[in-house]
CSV table of C-alpha atoms in Angstrom, one decimal:
chain,number,residue,atom,x,y,z
A,1,MET,CA,104.4,103.1,116.7
A,2,ALA,CA,105.1,99.3,117.2
A,3,ILE,CA,103.5,97.0,114.5
A,4,TYR,CA,102.4,95.9,117.8
A,5,LYS,CA,100.1,97.0,120.2
A,6,LEU,CA,99.0,94.9,123.4
A,7,VAL,CA,95.7,94.5,123.8
A,8,LYS,CA,93.4,94.8,126.8
A,9,ASP,CA,89.9,93.5,128.2
A,10,PRO,CA,87.7,95.3,128.3
A,11,LEU,CA,86.0,94.2,131.8
A,12,SER,CA,88.7,93.2,133.1
A,13,GLY,CA,91.0,95.1,132.2
A,14,LYS,CA,94.1,92.2,131.7
A,15,THR,CA,96.1,92.3,128.9
A,16,ASP,CA,95.8,89.2,127.2
A,17,GLY,CA,96.1,89.9,123.8
A,18,VAL,CA,98.5,91.9,121.2
A,19,MET,CA,97.1,93.6,118.4
A,20,LYS,CA,99.3,93.8,114.5
A,21,THR,CA,98.8,96.5,112.2
A,22,ILE,CA,99.2,94.1,108.9
A,23,SER,CA,98.6,97.1,106.1
A,24,THR,CA,96.5,100.6,105.8
A,25,THR,CA,95.3,102.1,103.4
A,26,ASP,CA,95.1,105.6,101.7
A,27,ASP,CA,91.1,105.5,101.9
A,28,GLY,CA,90.9,104.6,105.8
A,29,GLY,CA,91.4,100.5,104.8
A,30,HIS,CA,93.6,99.2,108.1
A,31,ARG,CA,94.4,95.7,107.9
A,32,TYR,CA,94.9,94.1,111.6
A,33,LEU,CA,95.2,90.6,113.5
A,34,CYS,CA,94.0,90.4,116.8
A,35,ILE,CA,96.3,87.8,118.3
A,36,PRO,CA,96.0,86.0,121.3
A,37,PHE,CA,98.6,85.1,124.1
A,38,CYS,CA,98.5,81.0,123.2
A,39,PRO,CA,101.5,78.8,122.9
A,40,ASP,CA,100.1,77.4,119.7
A,41,ASN,CA,99.2,80.6,117.4
A,42,ILE,CA,102.1,80.6,114.7
A,43,ASP,CA,101.3,84.8,115.9
A,44,TYR,CA,101.9,84.7,118.8
A,45,GLN,CA,105.4,82.8,118.0
A,46,GLU,CA,106.0,85.3,115.8
A,47,TYR,CA,105.3,88.1,118.3
A,48,LEU,CA,107.5,86.3,120.8
A,49,SER,CA,110.5,85.9,118.6
A,50,TRP,CA,109.8,90.1,117.3
A,51,VAL,CA,110.5,90.5,121.5
A,52,SER,CA,113.0,88.7,122.1
A,53,ASP,CA,115.3,90.5,119.5
A,54,GLY,CA,114.9,93.7,121.9
A,55,ASN,CA,111.3,95.2,120.3
A,56,THR,CA,108.6,96.6,122.1
A,57,ALA,CA,104.8,96.5,121.8
A,58,ASP,CA,103.2,99.4,121.8
A,59,PRO,CA,100.6,99.8,125.3
A,60,ALA,CA,97.3,99.0,125.7
A,61,ASP,CA,94.6,101.7,125.5
B,1,MET,CA,85.6,22.6,93.1
B,2,SER,CA,89.8,23.4,93.0
B,3,THR,CA,91.9,25.9,95.6
B,4,LEU,CA,94.5,27.8,93.6
B,5,LYS,CA,97.7,27.3,96.4
B,6,VAL,CA,100.0,29.6,95.6
B,7,ASP,CA,102.8,32.2,97.7
B,8,ALA,CA,102.6,35.2,95.3
B,9,ILE,CA,101.0,36.7,92.5
B,10,ARG,CA,102.3,39.1,90.7
B,11,HIS,CA,102.3,40.5,87.4
B,12,ASN,CA,104.7,40.0,84.7
B,13,SER,CA,106.1,43.4,84.1
B,14,ALA,CA,106.2,44.1,88.1
B,15,THR,CA,109.0,44.1,90.9
B,16,SER,CA,107.4,43.2,93.3
B,17,ASP,CA,103.7,40.8,94.3
B,18,ALA,CA,100.8,43.1,94.1
B,19,ILE,CA,99.7,39.6,96.9
B,20,THR,CA,101.1,37.5,99.7
B,21,THR,CA,99.4,34.6,101.1
B,22,ALA,CA,100.2,33.7,104.7
B,23,SER,CA,100.2,30.3,105.8
B,24,ASP,CA,97.8,31.4,108.1
B,25,GLY,CA,95.6,31.2,105.5
B,26,THR,CA,95.4,35.2,105.3
B,27,CYS,CA,97.0,37.5,102.6
B,28,THR,CA,98.2,41.0,102.4
B,29,ALA,CA,97.7,42.3,98.9
B,30,LYS,CA,98.8,45.7,97.7
B,31,VAL,CA,94.8,47.3,96.1
B,32,SER,CA,94.9,51.0,94.2
B,33,ASN,CA,92.0,51.3,94.3
B,34,THR,CA,90.9,50.5,97.7
B,35,ARG,CA,90.2,53.9,100.4
B,36,PHE,CA,93.0,55.3,102.4
B,37,SER,CA,92.4,58.1,104.7
B,38,ASN,CA,94.6,61.0,102.8
B,39,ILE,CA,96.3,63.2,105.5
B,40,ILE,CA,96.3,66.0,103.3
B,41,VAL,CA,94.0,68.8,103.4
B,42,ASN,CA,92.7,70.6,99.7
B,43,GLY,CA,94.7,67.9,98.1
B,44,GLY,CA,92.8,68.3,94.5
B,45,MET,CA,93.6,72.4,95.1
B,46,LEU,CA,89.2,72.8,95.8
B,47,ILE,CA,89.2,75.7,98.6
B,48,SER,CA,90.5,79.1,98.2
B,49,GLN,CA,89.9,81.3,101.2
B,50,ARG,CA,91.9,83.7,100.9
B,51,GLY,CA,91.2,84.9,97.6
B,52,SER,CA,92.3,84.2,93.9
B,53,SER,CA,95.8,85.1,92.9
B,54,PHE,CA,97.8,85.8,95.3
B,55,ALA,CA,101.7,88.0,94.1
B,56,VAL,CA,104.8,85.7,96.5
B,57,ALA,CA,108.5,87.4,96.5
B,58,ASP,CA,111.3,87.2,99.5
B,59,GLY,CA,109.7,89.6,102.3
B,60,SER,CA,105.7,88.4,101.0
B,61,GLU,CA,105.5,85.2,101.9
B,62,LYS,CA,102.2,83.7,103.0
B,63,TYR,CA,99.5,81.5,102.5
B,64,THR,CA,98.2,81.0,99.0
B,65,LEU,CA,95.3,78.2,98.1
B,66,ASP,CA,94.4,77.0,101.6
B,67,ARG,CA,97.3,75.0,103.7
B,68,TYR,CA,99.9,75.8,100.7
B,69,TYR,CA,102.8,78.1,101.9
B,70,MET,CA,105.0,80.0,99.5
B,71,ASP,CA,108.3,80.9,100.8
B,72,PHE,CA,111.3,82.6,99.6
B,73,GLY,CA,114.0,81.1,101.9
B,74,GLY,CA,117.2,83.3,102.9
B,75,GLY,CA,116.7,85.7,100.7
B,76,PHE,CA,115.9,84.1,97.3
B,77,ALA,CA,115.5,86.8,94.6
B,78,GLY,CA,112.8,86.6,92.3
B,79,GLY,CA,108.9,86.3,92.4
B,80,CYS,CA,105.6,84.5,90.8
B,81,THR,CA,101.7,84.9,91.1
B,82,ILE,CA,100.1,81.5,92.2
B,83,THR,CA,96.1,81.3,91.5
B,84,GLN,CA,93.8,78.9,91.0
B,85,ASP,CA,93.6,77.3,88.1
B,86,SER,CA,91.8,75.4,85.5
B,87,ASP,CA,94.4,73.3,83.7
B,88,SER,CA,94.3,69.3,85.7
B,89,PRO,CA,94.7,66.2,84.8
B,90,SER,CA,92.1,63.7,84.5
B,91,GLY,CA,90.0,63.4,86.9
B,92,PHE,CA,90.8,66.8,88.4
B,93,ALA,CA,88.8,70.2,88.0
B,94,ASN,CA,91.4,72.7,89.7
B,95,SER,CA,95.2,72.6,90.1
B,96,LEU,CA,97.4,75.0,91.8
B,97,LYS,CA,99.7,77.5,89.4
B,98,LEU,CA,102.9,78.9,90.0
B,99,ASP,CA,103.9,81.7,87.2
B,100,VAL,CA,107.1,83.0,87.9
B,101,THR,CA,106.8,86.3,87.3
B,102,THR,CA,110.3,88.0,87.9
B,103,ALA,CA,113.7,85.9,87.4
B,104,ASN,CA,116.4,84.9,88.8
B,105,THR,CA,118.8,83.2,87.4
B,106,SER,CA,121.7,83.5,90.2
B,107,ILE,CA,121.1,82.0,93.4
B,108,GLY,CA,122.4,82.9,96.3
B,109,ALA,CA,124.3,79.8,97.9
B,110,SER,CA,122.3,79.6,101.0
B,111,HIS,CA,119.0,80.2,98.8
B,112,HIS,CA,115.9,78.5,98.8
B,113,ASN,CA,112.4,78.1,96.9
B,114,HIS,CA,109.7,76.1,97.9
B,115,LEU,CA,106.3,74.9,98.4
B,116,ILE,CA,105.1,74.0,101.9
B,117,TYR,CA,102.9,72.3,103.1
B,118,ARG,CA,102.5,71.5,106.8
B,119,ILE,CA,101.5,68.6,109.1
B,120,GLU,CA,100.5,68.6,113.0
B,121,GLY,CA,102.5,65.7,114.4
B,122,GLN,CA,99.2,64.5,115.5
B,123,ASP,CA,98.6,63.0,112.3
B,124,LEU,CA,101.0,62.1,111.5
B,125,LEU,CA,101.2,59.8,114.9
B,126,ASN,CA,98.4,58.5,113.5
B,127,SER,CA,98.5,57.4,110.7
B,128,GLY,CA,99.6,54.0,110.4
B,129,TRP,CA,103.1,55.1,109.9
B,130,ASP,CA,106.0,54.1,112.4
B,131,HIS,CA,108.6,56.9,111.8
B,132,THR,CA,111.1,55.6,114.0
B,133,SER,CA,111.5,53.0,111.7
B,134,SER,CA,113.2,52.9,108.1
B,135,SER,CA,111.7,50.2,107.0
B,136,SER,CA,108.4,52.2,107.5
B,137,TYR,CA,107.0,54.4,105.0
B,138,ILE,CA,104.3,57.3,104.3
B,139,THR,CA,104.1,57.7,100.6
B,140,CYS,CA,103.1,61.4,99.0
B,141,SER,CA,101.7,61.1,95.6
B,142,PHE,CA,100.9,64.4,93.7
B,143,TRP,CA,100.3,66.0,89.9
B,144,ALA,CA,102.9,68.2,88.3
B,145,LYS,CA,103.8,69.0,85.5
B,146,SER,CA,106.0,72.1,84.7
B,147,VAL,CA,106.8,74.6,81.6
B,148,LYS,CA,110.3,73.7,81.8
B,149,ALA,CA,111.3,70.3,81.7
B,150,GLY,CA,114.0,68.9,84.4
B,151,THR,CA,114.5,67.2,87.9
B,152,TYR,CA,112.8,68.9,91.1
B,153,TYR,CA,112.5,67.4,94.7
B,154,LEU,CA,110.3,67.2,96.4
B,155,ALA,CA,111.6,67.4,100.3
B,156,ALA,CA,110.1,66.7,104.0
B,157,ARG,CA,111.1,68.9,107.5
B,158,THR,CA,110.3,67.5,110.4
B,159,ALA,CA,110.0,70.5,113.3
B,160,PRO,CA,110.4,69.5,116.8
B,161,GLY,CA,113.4,68.9,118.7
B,162,THR,CA,116.7,68.8,116.0
B,163,ASP,CA,115.2,69.5,112.7
B,164,TYR,CA,116.1,66.4,109.7
B,165,THR,CA,115.5,67.1,106.0
B,166,TRP,CA,114.6,63.7,103.4
B,167,PHE,CA,114.4,64.6,99.8
B,168,LYS,CA,113.8,62.8,96.3
B,169,GLY,CA,114.0,64.1,93.0
B,170,TYR,CA,111.5,63.1,90.1
B,171,THR,CA,112.1,64.3,86.6
B,172,LEU,CA,109.4,66.3,84.6
B,173,ALA,CA,108.9,66.6,80.7
B,174,ALA,CA,107.9,69.9,79.3
B,175,ASN,CA,104.1,70.6,79.5
B,176,THR,CA,103.4,66.9,80.4
B,177,TRP,CA,101.2,66.2,83.3
B,178,LYS,CA,103.0,63.2,85.2
B,179,LYS,CA,101.9,60.9,88.5
B,180,VAL,CA,104.6,61.0,91.1
B,181,THR,CA,104.7,58.6,94.1
B,182,ILE,CA,107.5,59.4,96.2
B,183,SER,CA,107.5,56.9,99.9
B,184,ILE,CA,109.7,58.5,102.8
B,185,PRO,CA,110.9,56.1,105.1
B,186,GLY,CA,110.5,56.5,108.9
B,187,ASN,CA,114.2,57.2,110.9
B,188,SER,CA,115.4,56.4,114.8
B,189,ASN,CA,116.6,60.2,115.4
B,190,ILE,CA,113.7,62.2,113.5
B,191,THR,CA,110.9,62.9,116.4
B,192,ILE,CA,107.6,64.1,116.5
B,193,ASN,CA,105.3,64.5,118.7
B,194,ASP,CA,101.2,63.8,119.3
B,195,ASP,CA,99.4,67.0,119.3
B,196,ASN,CA,98.6,70.0,116.8
B,197,ALA,CA,101.6,71.3,116.4
B,198,LYS,CA,103.7,71.3,113.9
B,199,GLY,CA,105.3,67.6,113.3
B,200,MET,CA,106.7,67.1,109.6
B,201,ASP,CA,106.4,69.6,106.0
B,202,LEU,CA,106.2,68.9,102.7
B,203,ARG,CA,108.4,71.1,100.3
B,204,TRP,CA,107.7,71.4,96.7
B,205,VAL,CA,111.6,73.1,95.5
B,206,PHE,CA,111.4,75.3,92.5
B,207,GLY,CA,115.2,76.7,93.0
B,208,LEU,CA,118.0,75.7,95.2
B,209,GLY,CA,121.6,77.5,96.1
B,210,SER,CA,124.1,75.9,96.3
B,211,SER,CA,125.0,75.5,99.9
B,212,LYS,CA,121.1,73.9,100.0
B,213,VAL,CA,122.0,71.0,98.2
B,214,GLY,CA,123.1,67.3,99.8
B,215,THR,CA,122.5,63.9,99.0
B,216,ALA,CA,118.9,63.2,98.8
B,217,GLU,CA,116.9,60.0,99.9
B,218,THR,CA,119.3,60.6,103.5
B,219,TRP,CA,117.2,61.8,107.1
B,220,SER,CA,120.0,64.7,108.2
B,221,THR,CA,120.8,68.0,109.8
B,222,ASN,CA,122.1,69.8,107.1
B,223,LEU,CA,118.8,70.7,106.1
B,224,TYR,CA,119.2,70.2,102.6
B,225,TYR,CA,116.2,70.2,100.3
B,226,GLY,CA,117.4,68.4,97.4
B,227,ALA,CA,120.2,67.6,95.1
B,228,SER,CA,122.8,69.5,92.4
B,229,ASP,CA,120.7,69.0,89.4
B,230,GLN,CA,117.4,70.2,91.0
B,231,ALA,CA,115.8,72.6,87.8
B,232,ASN,CA,116.0,76.3,89.0
B,233,LEU,CA,111.9,76.8,87.5
B,234,PHE,CA,113.0,80.5,88.4
B,235,ASP,CA,115.4,80.9,85.4
B,236,SER,CA,112.8,82.6,83.1
B,237,THR,CA,109.1,83.9,83.4
B,238,SER,CA,108.0,81.5,80.9
B,239,ASN,CA,108.2,79.0,83.4
B,240,ASN,CA,104.9,78.1,84.8
B,241,PHE,CA,104.3,75.0,87.4
B,242,TRP,CA,101.7,73.5,88.1
B,243,LEU,CA,100.7,71.0,90.8
B,244,THR,CA,97.1,68.7,92.5
B,245,GLY,CA,96.2,65.4,93.7
B,246,VAL,CA,98.8,65.7,96.8
B,247,GLN,CA,98.4,62.5,98.9
B,248,LEU,CA,100.0,61.4,101.8
B,249,VAL,CA,99.1,57.7,103.0
B,250,ALA,CA,101.0,55.3,104.9
B,251,SER,CA,99.7,52.6,103.0
B,252,GLY,CA,102.4,49.9,104.0
B,253,TYR,CA,104.2,49.3,101.1
B,254,GLN,CA,107.1,51.7,99.4
B,255,ASP,CA,106.6,52.7,96.1
B,256,TYR,CA,103.0,52.2,96.6
B,257,ALA,CA,100.4,55.4,96.6
B,258,PRO,CA,96.3,54.6,96.2
B,259,ASP,CA,94.0,56.5,94.3
B,260,PHE,CA,93.6,60.1,95.1
B,261,GLU,CA,90.7,59.9,97.4
B,262,HIS,CA,88.9,62.5,96.4
B,263,ARG,CA,86.5,64.5,98.7
B,264,SER,CA,83.4,66.4,98.2
B,265,TYR,CA,84.3,71.0,97.9
B,266,GLY,CA,81.7,70.9,101.5
B,267,GLU,CA,84.4,68.1,103.0
B,268,GLU,CA,87.1,70.1,102.0
B,269,LEU,CA,86.7,73.4,103.0
B,270,ALA,CA,85.3,71.7,106.5
B,271,ARG,CA,88.8,70.5,107.3
B,272,CYS,CA,91.0,73.6,105.7
B,273,GLN,CA,88.2,75.3,108.3
B,274,ARG,CA,90.4,74.1,111.4
B,275,TYR,CA,93.2,75.9,109.7
B,276,TYR,CA,91.0,79.6,108.2
B,277,TYR,CA,88.2,80.5,108.3
B,278,PHE,CA,86.9,83.1,106.2
B,279,HIS,CA,84.2,84.5,107.9
B,280,VAL,CA,82.3,87.2,106.2
B,281,GLY,CA,83.6,89.6,103.5
B,282,GLY,CA,82.8,92.3,100.9
B,283,PRO,CA,82.0,91.2,97.2
B,284,ASN,CA,85.8,92.1,96.4
B,285,THR,CA,86.8,89.8,98.8
B,286,PHE,CA,86.7,85.1,98.9
B,287,SER,CA,84.4,84.2,95.7
B,288,SER,CA,81.3,83.8,98.5
B,289,ALA,CA,81.2,87.6,100.1
B,290,SER,CA,78.3,89.4,99.3
B,291,THR,CA,77.0,93.3,99.9
B,292,GLU,CA,77.5,94.3,103.6
B,293,PRO,CA,77.4,90.6,105.1
B,294,VAL,CA,76.6,90.4,108.9
B,295,ILE,CA,79.3,89.8,111.2
B,296,CYS,CA,77.5,89.3,114.2
B,297,LEU,CA,74.5,89.8,117.3
B,298,PHE,CA,75.6,91.7,119.6
B,299,HIS,CA,74.4,93.4,122.6
B,300,MET,CA,74.9,97.6,123.8
B,301,TRP,CA,77.4,96.9,127.3
B,302,ASN,CA,77.0,100.3,127.2
B,303,THR,CA,76.1,103.6,125.2
B,304,GLY,CA,79.6,103.4,123.1
B,305,SER,CA,80.7,100.2,123.2
B,306,ALA,CA,78.8,96.4,122.8
B,307,PHE,CA,79.8,92.5,122.7
B,308,GLY,CA,79.0,90.1,120.3
B,309,TYR,CA,79.7,86.4,119.0
B,310,ILE,CA,81.5,85.1,116.7
B,311,ASP,CA,80.4,81.1,116.3
B,312,PHE,CA,83.1,78.9,114.2
B,313,PRO,CA,82.0,76.1,112.1
B,314,VAL,CA,84.1,73.2,113.2
B,315,SER,CA,86.8,73.4,116.1
B,316,MET,CA,89.7,75.1,115.1
B,317,ARG,CA,93.7,73.9,115.5
B,318,THR,CA,94.1,76.6,118.5
B,319,SER,CA,92.5,79.9,119.5
B,320,PRO,CA,93.4,81.4,116.4
B,321,SER,CA,94.0,84.6,115.4
B,322,ALA,CA,91.6,87.1,114.2
B,323,ASP,CA,92.2,88.5,110.1
B,324,PHE,CA,90.1,92.4,110.3
B,325,ASN,CA,90.2,94.3,107.1
B,326,LEU,CA,88.2,97.5,108.0
B,327,GLY,CA,88.8,101.0,108.5
B,328,THR,CA,86.6,103.7,109.2
B,329,ASP,CA,82.7,103.2,109.0
B,330,ARG,CA,82.9,99.5,107.8
B,331,VAL,CA,81.3,97.7,109.6
B,332,LYS,CA,77.3,99.1,110.0
B,333,CYS,CA,75.5,98.5,113.5
B,334,GLN,CA,71.6,98.4,113.0
B,335,SER,CA,69.7,98.6,116.4
B,336,ALA,CA,66.2,99.8,118.1
B,337,GLY,CA,65.2,101.3,114.3
B,338,THR,CA,68.4,103.4,113.6
B,339,GLU,CA,71.5,102.7,112.6
B,340,ASP,CA,75.3,103.8,113.3
B,341,PHE,CA,78.7,103.0,111.7
B,342,CYS,CA,81.7,102.4,113.6
B,343,ASN,CA,85.4,102.1,112.5
B,344,VAL,CA,86.9,99.8,115.0
B,345,ILE,CA,86.2,95.7,116.2
B,346,THR,CA,88.8,94.1,118.7
B,347,ILE,CA,89.0,90.3,120.3
B,348,ASN,CA,91.0,90.3,123.3
B,349,GLY,CA,93.0,87.1,124.0
B,350,GLY,CA,91.2,85.9,126.8
B,351,GLN,CA,87.6,85.4,124.8
B,352,THR,CA,89.1,83.4,121.7
B,353,HIS,CA,88.9,79.8,121.6
B,354,PRO,CA,89.3,77.3,119.1
B,355,ASN,CA,85.0,77.0,119.1
B,356,ALA,CA,84.2,80.3,119.0
B,357,THR,CA,84.8,84.1,120.2
B,358,ARG,CA,83.8,87.4,121.8
B,359,PRO,CA,84.4,90.2,118.9
B,360,TYR,CA,84.2,93.6,120.9
B,361,ILE,CA,82.4,97.1,118.7
B,362,TYR,CA,83.5,100.6,119.3
B,363,GLY,CA,84.3,103.9,118.5
B,364,ASP,CA,81.0,106.4,117.6
B,365,LEU,CA,78.3,103.7,118.3
B,366,ASN,CA,75.9,105.1,120.6
B,367,TYR,CA,73.1,102.9,121.6
B,368,THR,CA,71.5,102.6,124.7
B,369,ALA,CA,73.1,100.0,126.7
B,370,GLY,CA,71.3,96.8,126.7
B,371,ASN,CA,70.0,97.2,123.4
B,372,ALA,CA,70.3,94.0,121.0
B,373,GLY,CA,72.0,94.8,117.8
B,374,LEU,CA,72.8,93.3,114.1
B,375,ALA,CA,76.7,94.1,112.7
B,376,PHE,CA,77.3,94.7,108.7
B,377,LEU,CA,80.2,94.9,107.1
B,378,ASN,CA,79.7,97.7,104.9
B,379,ASN,CA,82.8,98.0,102.2
B,380,ASN,CA,83.3,96.0,99.7
B,381,ASP,CA,87.2,94.7,100.4
B,382,ALA,CA,86.3,94.7,104.4
B,383,TYR,CA,86.3,91.3,105.2
B,384,VAL,CA,86.6,89.5,109.0
B,385,ALA,CA,88.8,86.3,109.6
B,386,PHE,CA,90.3,83.7,111.6
B,387,THR,CA,93.7,81.9,111.4
B,388,ALA,CA,94.8,79.5,113.1
B,389,GLU,CA,97.7,77.9,111.0
B,390,LEU,CA,100.7,75.9,111.3
């Protein structure tokens, strides 16, 4: 499982963001970022850098 | 009635004129209590939305108090804890405290350690500073105190195009607050754009390897951050460093810092929310959090999923990332007289804007399509926040 997973718009079905898992805890806690495909967003810039390093995000549900 | 005719007024011990007069009947004065617009947000360290204590080491670099990012560059060993502290100079109530928790007595050649403040390009270009002119200055002033006496450096690094760095040293006596004033000149080679991306950052340096040191007060592409006399704050776990009263203004003069522009908590919080907005959290999170806070109103799109709406209190720098700490049954929903629990909220990118967003709530919901409802947090550690940092 990759740290990134693509996110689709539930209505249009278009992939327009990515979810990044930051951490999980034993009691079911889950910290994650929902990152828009926005060029000015530094989390998106970090995701693009991760992809350019040869990684691939998990597909959206 | 008489007229005093002079070209300038200067204090006996000063090295420059306080007032210069001109032949057209005007004058230029360095008035220390005149209000200038401080570019720095949270310079008085009032705001810490992300928490009260931040453990940082190589691989876990992070934003700490609002707008201040702790960096362990190049694999710098050691560790520290950053907190909001009440130790502060007269006129201030808060400071950022760096407490060394794991020492690093042997810094690797390419390693560097600093606290970073990132500035939007448009804020620099509209400050009055001509960043392309070597005779134009933007002045950073701050209060600092360290357990370890010695020389420390403040560095600036531009971002667009080719990165340039510039730095200047200051000395601290042990355990003594000192106001430091450093004027940064422009340079015809540096580029800063009139946009919402990073134009330049400021770096308070705490340790440097031998390949990261160079000549002070020179813009360079070598990405040096200080000179060889930079103190290693991380050489002992007994060392602490405090910082507050950070100000950056284009006052028009070299080495001239006007009095700090104190702002109210509310005004400073609103400025911080351009970059990070803590929406709601359980009691174990940000100090303003409460038990079962409301996340948002929603309407059921179908029986198993709902759309909500969250309006941000100020326009954020760009479309933010949503920062969720949720999990099993950590979201409670109320609709049509019943309660239900769900696990997941996502926000897709197309519905995220600098002013508002549309959360998608699903997972174990079972309500009638079209019903309205309220979503709450249902866990002491859960929170919903939004980040548009630089």
